[in-house]
Short mmCIF file of C-alpha atoms in Angstrom, two decimals:
data_model
loop_
_atom_site.label_atom_id
_atom_site.label_comp_id
_atom_site.label_asym_id
_atom_site.label_seq_id
_atom_site.Cartn_x
_atom_site.Cartn_y
_atom_site.Cartn_z
CA MET A 1282 -18.91 -10.97 -6.49
CA ALA A 1283 -15.86 -11.73 -4.35
CA ARG A 1284 -14.48 -8.93 -2.04
CA PRO A 1285 -11.07 -7.44 -3.23
CA LYS A 1286 -8.39 -8.69 -0.78
CA MET A 1287 -7.30 -6.21 1.57
CA LEU A 1288 -3.88 -6.27 3.44
CA LYS A 1289 -3.16 -4.51 6.58
CA LEU A 1290 -0.61 -2.13 6.65
CA GLY A 1291 2.22 -4.58 8.51
CA GLU A 1292 1.52 -7.05 5.50
CA VAL A 1293 2.17 -4.18 3.19
CA LEU A 1294 5.34 -2.86 4.87
CA GLU A 1295 6.19 -6.56 5.18
CA GLU A 1296 6.17 -7.04 1.67
CA ILE A 1297 7.71 -4.00 0.10
CA ASP A 1298 10.63 -4.22 3.02
CA MET A 1299 9.76 -0.55 3.91
CA SER A 1300 9.45 1.22 7.26
CA ARG A 1301 6.31 2.47 8.83
CA ALA A 1302 7.97 6.17 8.77
CA ALA A 1303 9.12 5.84 5.10
CA PHE A 1304 5.67 4.62 3.83
CA TYR A 1305 4.45 7.65 5.20
CA ARG A 1306 6.84 9.99 3.82
CA MET A 1307 5.94 8.18 0.55
CA ARG A 1308 2.38 8.60 1.00
CA ALA A 1309 2.67 12.62 1.92
CA ARG A 1310 4.51 12.81 -1.30
CA GLY A 1311 1.63 11.25 -3.07
CA GLN A 1312 4.02 7.95 -4.35
CA ALA A 1313 2.78 5.14 -1.71
CA PRO A 1314 -0.04 2.83 -2.70
CA ARG A 1315 -3.75 4.23 -2.15
CA ILE A 1316 -4.86 3.46 1.41
CA GLN A 1317 -8.34 3.07 2.69
CA LYS A 1318 -9.20 4.17 6.39
CA LEU A 1319 -11.65 1.79 8.20
CA PRO A 1320 -13.95 3.68 10.51
CA ASN A 1321 -11.97 2.35 13.02
CA GLY A 1322 -8.99 4.05 12.63
CA HIS A 1323 -7.14 1.16 10.81
CA VAL A 1324 -5.54 1.14 7.33
CA ARG A 1325 -6.00 -1.06 4.56
CA VAL A 1326 -4.74 -1.35 1.12
CA SER A 1327 -6.39 -3.60 -1.47
CA ARG A 1328 -4.12 -6.19 -3.47
CA ALA A 1329 -5.06 -4.50 -6.38
CA ASP A 1330 -3.77 -1.56 -5.75
CA LEU A 1331 -0.68 -2.72 -4.37
CA ASP A 1332 0.06 -4.60 -7.50
CA SER A 1333 -0.46 -1.71 -9.81
CA TRP A 1334 1.63 0.54 -7.67
CA TRP A 1335 4.40 -1.96 -8.02
CA GLU A 1336 3.89 -2.10 -11.87
CA ARG A 1337 4.41 1.61 -11.98
CA CYS A 1338 7.85 1.58 -9.88
CA GLU A 1339 8.93 -0.96 -12.24
CA GLU A 1340 8.37 0.97 -15.23
CA ARG A 1341 9.90 4.05 -13.22
CA ALA A 1342 12.60 1.73 -13.11
CA ALA A 1343 13.19 0.52 -16.57
#
């Protein structure tokens, strides 16, 4: 079974065209894609979580 694609936070921020501060404000409000903290403190977002978050954003906008 293949491992899910995990994106670095910088990659996510570039894709959604958002600053790190804005992302963490959205995260504090529970509106950002789910993150996973690695044991070394780095943050990753799964491709599937990011895609489903995009879909929810599009549904709200429609």
